[in-house]
Amino acid sequence: DQQVKQNSPSLSVQEGRISILNCDYTNSMFDYFLWYKKYPAEGPTFLISISSIKDKNEDGRFTVFLNKSAKHLSLHIVPSQPGDSAVYFCAASSPEGGSEKLVFGKGTKLTVNP
Amino acid sequence: DGGITQSPKYLFRKEGQNVTLSCEQNLNHDAMYWYRQDPGQGLRLIYYSQIVNDFQKGDIAEGYSVSREKKESFPLTVTSAQKNPTAFYLCASSIVGLAEETQYFGPGTRLLVL
């Protein structure tokens, strides 16, 4: 049973446009959400996070939105750059699971075309 | 320059052979983790440790073993009992005790079976 779902395996956008990556979760106990970016043959890099007490967190070109009622979060990248091309993983943790039990989605491969 | 190092970058295993993957961190983090990534899949937790000389099984611990003799080091042994060891292995670490903990990853080791 997949608790964190990234339903789009891939996404392609033009340079300068907005990239929107989506993530859905089923466990209502999740209270902390993270996005990681991963290049091939490298470890994931932490990008941005959001606590369940917020509905938006912004860091430069990256904004994460959280809709708790819909159990949905999204990562917006504006403007998209070719260097953003990577696989993006959504992850979540709950107080009962502890932060040691991050649950990851399967990832979305973003391609930003010049 | 703090970070997580994993070695080797590539590792080859023969049938019936045990191999050990190294993970070292100088971030002074208490917790360390091992994940496995397969193509098109998210990260799956193998083992984790929140304190020296203690570790817990993750979701896919069978065929693996770990030790935590030092805070900085968390080696993973892939035993001959692991029938499908070919994967990308990622080590991570985090601070323990924060309400919102973020795991930081090493560069990974790719294990291939000869």
PDB file of C-alpha atoms in Angstrom:
ATOM      1  CA  ASP A   1       0.000   0.000   0.000  1.00  0.00           C
ATOM      2  CA  GLN A   2       1.660   3.158  -1.209  1.00  0.00           C
ATOM      3  CA  GLN A   3       1.214   5.944   1.326  1.00  0.00           C
ATOM      4  CA  VAL A   4       2.928   8.609  -0.777  1.00  0.00           C
ATOM      5  CA  LYS A   5       2.072   8.724  -4.459  1.00  0.00           C
ATOM      6  CA  GLN A   6       3.559  10.667  -7.307  1.00  0.00           C
ATOM      7  CA  ASN A   7       1.229   9.756 -10.110  1.00  0.00           C
ATOM      8  CA  SER A   8       3.158  11.400 -12.922  1.00  0.00           C
ATOM      9  CA  PRO A   9       6.347   9.467 -13.726  1.00  0.00           C
ATOM     10  CA  SER A  10       7.540  12.272 -15.971  1.00  0.00           C
ATOM     11  CA  LEU A  11       6.961  15.922 -16.819  1.00  0.00           C
ATOM     12  CA  SER A  12       8.350  18.045 -19.621  1.00  0.00           C
ATOM     13  CA  VAL A  13       8.277  21.861 -19.645  1.00  0.00           C
ATOM     14  CA  GLN A  14       9.878  24.685 -21.555  1.00  0.00           C
ATOM     15  CA  GLU A  15      12.627  26.775 -20.036  1.00  0.00           C
ATOM     16  CA  GLY A  16      11.198  29.846 -18.308  1.00  0.00           C
ATOM     17  CA  ARG A  17       7.785  28.314 -17.740  1.00  0.00           C
ATOM     18  CA  ILE A  18       6.363  26.934 -14.498  1.00  0.00           C
ATOM     19  CA  SER A  19       6.914  23.325 -13.454  1.00  0.00           C
ATOM     20  CA  ILE A  20       4.309  21.822 -11.139  1.00  0.00           C
ATOM     21  CA  LEU A  21       5.068  18.480  -9.514  1.00  0.00           C
ATOM     22  CA  ASN A  22       2.324  16.796  -7.558  1.00  0.00           C
ATOM     23  CA  CYS A  23       2.233  14.415  -4.624  1.00  0.00           C
ATOM     24  CA  ASP A  24      -0.690  12.738  -2.846  1.00  0.00           C
ATOM     25  CA  TYR A  25      -0.654  10.938   0.478  1.00  0.00           C
ATOM     26  CA  THR A  26      -3.049   8.679   2.313  1.00  0.00           C
ATOM     27  CA  ASN A  27      -1.847   8.779   5.923  1.00  0.00           C
ATOM     28  CA  SER A  28      -3.553  11.651   7.738  1.00  0.00           C
ATOM     29  CA  MET A  29      -0.926  11.415  10.482  1.00  0.00           C
ATOM     30  CA  PHE A  30       1.818  12.750   8.200  1.00  0.00           C
ATOM     31  CA  ASP A  31       2.849  16.161   9.519  1.00  0.00           C
ATOM     32  CA  TYR A  32       6.097  16.966   7.752  1.00  0.00           C
ATOM     33  CA  PHE A  33       6.723  16.857   4.020  1.00  0.00           C
ATOM     34  CA  LEU A  34       9.929  17.180   2.040  1.00  0.00           C
ATOM     35  CA  TRP A  35      10.990  17.425  -1.586  1.00  0.00           C
ATOM     36  CA  TYR A  36      14.290  16.015  -2.782  1.00  0.00           C
ATOM     37  CA  LYS A  37      15.962  16.467  -6.140  1.00  0.00           C
ATOM     38  CA  LYS A  38      18.078  13.669  -7.574  1.00  0.00           C
ATOM     39  CA  TYR A  39      20.445  13.587 -10.528  1.00  0.00           C
ATOM     40  CA  PRO A  40      21.383  10.209 -12.071  1.00  0.00           C
ATOM     41  CA  ALA A  41      23.965   8.235 -10.094  1.00  0.00           C
ATOM     42  CA  GLU A  42      23.937  10.792  -7.272  1.00  0.00           C
ATOM     43  CA  GLY A  43      22.303  10.971  -3.865  1.00  0.00           C
ATOM     44  CA  PRO A  44      19.096  12.990  -3.389  1.00  0.00           C
ATOM     45  CA  THR A  45      19.547  16.614  -2.409  1.00  0.00           C
ATOM     46  CA  PHE A  46      17.128  18.206   0.039  1.00  0.00           C
ATOM     47  CA  LEU A  47      15.204  20.962  -1.707  1.00  0.00           C
ATOM     48  CA  ILE A  48      12.403  22.301   0.459  1.00  0.00           C
ATOM     49  CA  SER A  49      10.055  21.180   3.207  1.00  0.00           C
ATOM     50  CA  ILE A  50       6.755  22.136   4.778  1.00  0.00           C
ATOM     51  CA  SER A  51       5.145  21.477   8.117  1.00  0.00           C
ATOM     52  CA  SER A  52       1.472  20.594   8.355  1.00  0.00           C
ATOM     53  CA  ILE A  53       0.799  23.823  10.261  1.00  0.00           C
ATOM     54  CA  LYS A  54       1.545  25.764   7.088  1.00  0.00           C
ATOM     55  CA  ASP A  55      -0.001  25.717   3.654  1.00  0.00           C
ATOM     56  CA  LYS A  56       2.856  27.329   1.758  1.00  0.00           C
ATOM     57  CA  ASN A  57       6.614  27.556   1.983  1.00  0.00           C
ATOM     58  CA  GLU A  58       8.780  29.474  -0.439  1.00  0.00           C
ATOM     59  CA  ASP A  59      12.496  29.410  -1.151  1.00  0.00           C
ATOM     60  CA  GLY A  60      13.643  31.344  -4.174  1.00  0.00           C
ATOM     61  CA  ARG A  61      12.247  29.747  -7.318  1.00  0.00           C
ATOM     62  CA  PHE A  62      10.747  26.860  -5.340  1.00  0.00           C
ATOM     63  CA  THR A  63       7.382  26.938  -3.577  1.00  0.00           C
ATOM     64  CA  VAL A  64       5.643  24.023  -1.896  1.00  0.00           C
ATOM     65  CA  PHE A  65       1.896  24.124  -1.330  1.00  0.00           C
ATOM     66  CA  LEU A  66       0.090  21.838   1.100  1.00  0.00           C
ATOM     67  CA  ASN A  67      -3.640  21.082   0.981  1.00  0.00           C
ATOM     68  CA  LYS A  68      -4.303  18.987   4.064  1.00  0.00           C
ATOM     69  CA  SER A  69      -7.980  18.405   3.365  1.00  0.00           C
ATOM     70  CA  ALA A  70      -7.137  16.948  -0.031  1.00  0.00           C
ATOM     71  CA  LYS A  71      -3.985  15.233   1.270  1.00  0.00           C
ATOM     72  CA  HIS A  72      -2.091  16.803  -1.585  1.00  0.00           C
ATOM     73  CA  LEU A  73       1.067  18.788  -1.962  1.00  0.00           C
ATOM     74  CA  SER A  74       2.743  20.335  -4.945  1.00  0.00           C
ATOM     75  CA  LEU A  75       6.123  21.787  -5.801  1.00  0.00           C
ATOM     76  CA  HIS A  76       6.195  24.814  -8.092  1.00  0.00           C
ATOM     77  CA  ILE A  77       9.383  25.832  -9.858  1.00  0.00           C
ATOM     78  CA  VAL A  78       9.302  29.267 -11.457  1.00  0.00           C
ATOM     79  CA  PRO A  79      10.983  29.963 -13.786  1.00  0.00           C
ATOM     80  CA  SER A  80      12.144  26.491 -14.782  1.00  0.00           C
ATOM     81  CA  GLN A  81      15.739  26.128 -15.898  1.00  0.00           C
ATOM     82  CA  PRO A  82      17.485  23.305 -17.804  1.00  0.00           C
ATOM     83  CA  GLY A  83      19.542  22.586 -14.673  1.00  0.00           C
ATOM     84  CA  ASP A  84      16.307  21.699 -12.881  1.00  0.00           C
ATOM     85  CA  SER A  85      16.057  18.556 -15.010  1.00  0.00           C
ATOM     86  CA  ALA A  86      16.192  15.732 -12.478  1.00  0.00           C
ATOM     87  CA  VAL A  87      14.002  13.257 -10.615  1.00  0.00           C
ATOM     88  CA  TYR A  88      12.008  14.843  -7.804  1.00  0.00           C
ATOM     89  CA  PHE A  89      10.952  12.771  -4.805  1.00  0.00           C
ATOM     90  CA  CYS A  90       8.237  13.697  -2.367  1.00  0.00           C
ATOM     91  CA  ALA A  91       8.620  12.325   1.186  1.00  0.00           C
ATOM     92  CA  ALA A  92       6.554  12.454   4.369  1.00  0.00           C
ATOM     93  CA  SER A  93       6.919  11.617   8.034  1.00  0.00           C
ATOM     94  CA  SER A  94       4.583  11.270  10.978  1.00  0.00           C
ATOM     95  CA  PRO A  95       5.019  11.602  14.738  1.00  0.00           C
ATOM     96  CA  GLU A  96       4.049   7.960  15.176  1.00  0.00           C
ATOM     97  CA  GLY A  97       6.530   6.776  12.589  1.00  0.00           C
ATOM     98  CA  GLY A  98       9.156   9.231  13.642  1.00  0.00           C
ATOM     99  CA  SER A  99      11.297  11.180  11.275  1.00  0.00           C
ATOM    100  CA  GLU A 100      13.429   8.092  10.889  1.00  0.00           C
ATOM    101  CA  LYS A 101      10.596   6.588   8.892  1.00  0.00           C
ATOM    102  CA  LEU A 102      10.432   8.918   5.935  1.00  0.00           C
ATOM    103  CA  VAL A 103       8.071   7.506   3.319  1.00  0.00           C
ATOM    104  CA  PHE A 104       9.062   8.307  -0.254  1.00  0.00           C
ATOM    105  CA  GLY A 105       7.068   8.509  -3.450  1.00  0.00           C
ATOM    106  CA  LYS A 106       8.418   6.864  -6.594  1.00  0.00           C
ATOM    107  CA  GLY A 107       9.554  10.149  -8.077  1.00  0.00           C
ATOM    108  CA  THR A 108       8.747  12.347 -11.055  1.00  0.00           C
ATOM    109  CA  LYS A 109      11.329  12.903 -13.763  1.00  0.00           C
ATOM    110  CA  LEU A 110      11.333  16.560 -14.790  1.00  0.00           C
ATOM    111  CA  THR A 111      12.815  17.583 -18.125  1.00  0.00           C
ATOM    112  CA  VAL A 112      13.232  21.292 -18.811  1.00  0.00           C
ATOM    113  CA  ASN A 113      13.765  21.939 -22.490  1.00  0.00           C
ATOM    114  CA  PRO A 114      15.867  24.927 -23.608  1.00  0.00           C
TER     115      PRO A 114
ATOM    116  CA  ASP B   1      33.547  20.711   4.777  1.00  0.00           C
ATOM    117  CA  GLY B   2      30.861  18.556   6.351  1.00  0.00           C
ATOM    118  CA  GLY B   3      29.060  15.828   4.558  1.00  0.00           C
ATOM    119  CA  ILE B   4      28.368  12.167   3.984  1.00  0.00           C
ATOM    120  CA  THR B   5      30.752   9.979   2.043  1.00  0.00           C
ATOM    121  CA  GLN B   6      30.026   6.579   0.584  1.00  0.00           C
ATOM    122  CA  SER B   7      32.522   4.194  -0.889  1.00  0.00           C
ATOM    123  CA  PRO B   8      33.059   2.664  -3.276  1.00  0.00           C
ATOM    124  CA  LYS B   9      31.040   4.388  -6.010  1.00  0.00           C
ATOM    125  CA  TYR B  10      30.679   1.061  -7.838  1.00  0.00           C
ATOM    126  CA  LEU B  11      30.915  -2.406  -6.318  1.00  0.00           C
ATOM    127  CA  PHE B  12      30.759  -5.806  -7.921  1.00  0.00           C
ATOM    128  CA  ARG B  13      29.605  -8.913  -6.117  1.00  0.00           C
ATOM    129  CA  LYS B  14      30.109 -12.521  -7.093  1.00  0.00           C
ATOM    130  CA  GLU B  15      27.601 -15.233  -6.304  1.00  0.00           C
ATOM    131  CA  GLY B  16      27.718 -16.303  -2.683  1.00  0.00           C
ATOM    132  CA  GLN B  17      29.875 -13.381  -1.666  1.00  0.00           C
ATOM    133  CA  ASN B  18      29.256 -10.881   1.111  1.00  0.00           C
ATOM    134  CA  VAL B  19      30.147  -7.263   0.356  1.00  0.00           C
ATOM    135  CA  THR B  20      30.297  -4.243   2.632  1.00  0.00           C
ATOM    136  CA  LEU B  21      29.356  -0.702   1.681  1.00  0.00           C
ATOM    137  CA  SER B  22      30.914   2.127   3.625  1.00  0.00           C
ATOM    138  CA  CYS B  23      29.134   5.229   4.925  1.00  0.00           C
ATOM    139  CA  GLU B  24      30.846   7.951   6.937  1.00  0.00           C
ATOM    140  CA  GLN B  25      29.506  11.321   8.090  1.00  0.00           C
ATOM    141  CA  ASN B  26      31.174  14.261   9.785  1.00  0.00           C
ATOM    142  CA  LEU B  27      27.978  16.219  10.418  1.00  0.00           C
ATOM    143  CA  ASN B  28      27.797  15.056  14.045  1.00  0.00           C
ATOM    144  CA  HIS B  29      24.380  13.570  13.279  1.00  0.00           C
ATOM    145  CA  ASP B  30      23.029  10.959  15.659  1.00  0.00           C
ATOM    146  CA  ALA B  31      20.891   9.025  13.200  1.00  0.00           C
ATOM    147  CA  MET B  32      22.011   7.191  10.096  1.00  0.00           C
ATOM    148  CA  TYR B  33      20.034   5.277   7.481  1.00  0.00           C
ATOM    149  CA  TRP B  34      20.443   2.907   4.566  1.00  0.00           C
ATOM    150  CA  TYR B  35      18.092   2.971   1.597  1.00  0.00           C
ATOM    151  CA  ARG B  36      17.867   0.989  -1.585  1.00  0.00           C
ATOM    152  CA  GLN B  37      16.695   2.470  -4.880  1.00  0.00           C
ATOM    153  CA  ASP B  38      15.606   0.352  -7.837  1.00  0.00           C
ATOM    154  CA  PRO B  39      14.754   1.763 -11.283  1.00  0.00           C
ATOM    155  CA  GLY B  40      11.398   3.507 -11.299  1.00  0.00           C
ATOM    156  CA  GLN B  41      11.016   3.015  -7.576  1.00  0.00           C
ATOM    157  CA  GLY B  42      11.191   5.267  -4.578  1.00  0.00           C
ATOM    158  CA  LEU B  43      13.657   4.819  -1.774  1.00  0.00           C
ATOM    159  CA  ARG B  44      13.079   1.853   0.515  1.00  0.00           C
ATOM    160  CA  LEU B  45      14.491   1.780   4.029  1.00  0.00           C
ATOM    161  CA  ILE B  46      16.816  -1.120   4.839  1.00  0.00           C
ATOM    162  CA  TYR B  47      18.137  -0.291   8.321  1.00  0.00           C
ATOM    163  CA  TYR B  48      18.475   2.749  10.534  1.00  0.00           C
ATOM    164  CA  SER B  49      20.308   3.665  13.708  1.00  0.00           C
ATOM    165  CA  GLN B  50      19.576   6.508  16.082  1.00  0.00           C
ATOM    166  CA  ILE B  51      22.421   5.876  18.500  1.00  0.00           C
ATOM    167  CA  VAL B  52      25.731   4.045  18.647  1.00  0.00           C
ATOM    168  CA  ASN B  53      25.461   0.290  19.179  1.00  0.00           C
ATOM    169  CA  ASP B  54      21.761   0.269  18.358  1.00  0.00           C
ATOM    170  CA  PHE B  55      19.939  -0.162  15.051  1.00  0.00           C
ATOM    171  CA  GLN B  56      16.513  -1.105  13.768  1.00  0.00           C
ATOM    172  CA  LYS B  57      15.242  -2.990  10.755  1.00  0.00           C
ATOM    173  CA  GLY B  58      13.517  -1.030   8.046  1.00  0.00           C
ATOM    174  CA  ASP B  59      11.057  -2.305   5.483  1.00  0.00           C
ATOM    175  CA  ILE B  60      13.438  -4.554   3.528  1.00  0.00           C
ATOM    176  CA  ALA B  61      16.119  -5.727   5.995  1.00  0.00           C
ATOM    177  CA  GLU B  62      16.271  -9.362   4.879  1.00  0.00           C
ATOM    178  CA  GLY B  63      19.651 -10.275   3.422  1.00  0.00           C
ATOM    179  CA  TYR B  64      21.376  -7.235   4.916  1.00  0.00           C
ATOM    180  CA  SER B  65      23.264  -6.510   8.123  1.00  0.00           C
ATOM    181  CA  VAL B  66      24.661  -3.354   9.716  1.00  0.00           C
ATOM    182  CA  SER B  67      26.770  -2.212  12.616  1.00  0.00           C
ATOM    183  CA  ARG B  68      27.092   1.110  14.435  1.00  0.00           C
ATOM    184  CA  GLU B  69      30.262   1.025  16.483  1.00  0.00           C
ATOM    185  CA  LYS B  70      31.030   4.695  15.965  1.00  0.00           C
ATOM    186  CA  LYS B  71      28.763   7.706  15.597  1.00  0.00           C
ATOM    187  CA  GLU B  72      30.394   8.630  12.298  1.00  0.00           C
ATOM    188  CA  SER B  73      30.167   5.246  10.614  1.00  0.00           C
ATOM    189  CA  PHE B  74      27.312   2.955   9.549  1.00  0.00           C
ATOM    190  CA  PRO B  75      28.535   0.183   7.213  1.00  0.00           C
ATOM    191  CA  LEU B  76      26.055  -2.020   5.372  1.00  0.00           C
ATOM    192  CA  THR B  77      26.838  -5.647   4.506  1.00  0.00           C
ATOM    193  CA  VAL B  78      24.945  -7.219   1.643  1.00  0.00           C
ATOM    194  CA  THR B  79      25.002 -10.927   2.415  1.00  0.00           C
ATOM    195  CA  SER B  80      24.714 -13.891   0.088  1.00  0.00           C
ATOM    196  CA  ALA B  81      21.162 -14.292   1.409  1.00  0.00           C
ATOM    197  CA  GLN B  82      20.124 -11.193  -0.531  1.00  0.00           C
ATOM    198  CA  LYS B  83      19.012 -12.756  -3.808  1.00  0.00           C
ATOM    199  CA  ASN B  84      18.522  -9.571  -5.776  1.00  0.00           C
ATOM    200  CA  PRO B  85      21.259  -7.199  -4.604  1.00  0.00           C
ATOM    201  CA  THR B  86      21.685  -5.184  -7.793  1.00  0.00           C
ATOM    202  CA  ALA B  87      20.554  -1.655  -6.878  1.00  0.00           C
ATOM    203  CA  PHE B  88      21.678   1.829  -5.982  1.00  0.00           C
ATOM    204  CA  TYR B  89      22.361   2.096  -2.238  1.00  0.00           C
ATOM    205  CA  LEU B  90      22.016   5.394  -0.422  1.00  0.00           C
ATOM    206  CA  CYS B  91      23.148   6.336   3.048  1.00  0.00           C
ATOM    207  CA  ALA B  92      21.623   9.258   4.914  1.00  0.00           C
ATOM    208  CA  SER B  93      21.928  10.952   8.279  1.00  0.00           C
ATOM    209  CA  SER B  94      19.916  13.341  10.417  1.00  0.00           C
ATOM    210  CA  ILE B  95      19.848  15.065  13.786  1.00  0.00           C
ATOM    211  CA  VAL B  96      17.667  13.335  16.360  1.00  0.00           C
ATOM    212  CA  GLY B  97      15.252  15.231  18.546  1.00  0.00           C
ATOM    213  CA  LEU B  98      14.027  17.959  16.251  1.00  0.00           C
ATOM    214  CA  ALA B  99      10.327  18.205  15.536  1.00  0.00           C
ATOM    215  CA  GLU B 100      11.016  18.375  11.841  1.00  0.00           C
ATOM    216  CA  GLU B 101      14.031  16.348  10.919  1.00  0.00           C
ATOM    217  CA  THR B 102      15.576  16.374   7.499  1.00  0.00           C
ATOM    218  CA  GLN B 103      17.665  13.517   6.218  1.00  0.00           C
ATOM    219  CA  TYR B 104      20.748  14.334   4.186  1.00  0.00           C
ATOM    220  CA  PHE B 105      22.072  11.837   1.682  1.00  0.00           C
ATOM    221  CA  GLY B 106      25.441  10.624   0.512  1.00  0.00           C
ATOM    222  CA  PRO B 107      26.353  10.183  -3.179  1.00  0.00           C
ATOM    223  CA  GLY B 108      25.395   6.494  -3.294  1.00  0.00           C
ATOM    224  CA  THR B 109      27.005   3.178  -4.205  1.00  0.00           C
ATOM    225  CA  ARG B 110      25.882   1.144  -7.174  1.00  0.00           C
ATOM    226  CA  LEU B 111      26.121  -2.584  -6.539  1.00  0.00           C
ATOM    227  CA  LEU B 112      26.272  -4.947  -9.486  1.00  0.00           C
ATOM    228  CA  VAL B 113      26.261  -8.736  -9.492  1.00  0.00           C
ATOM    229  CA  LEU B 114      28.768 -10.548 -11.718  1.00  0.00           C
TER     230      LEU B 114
END
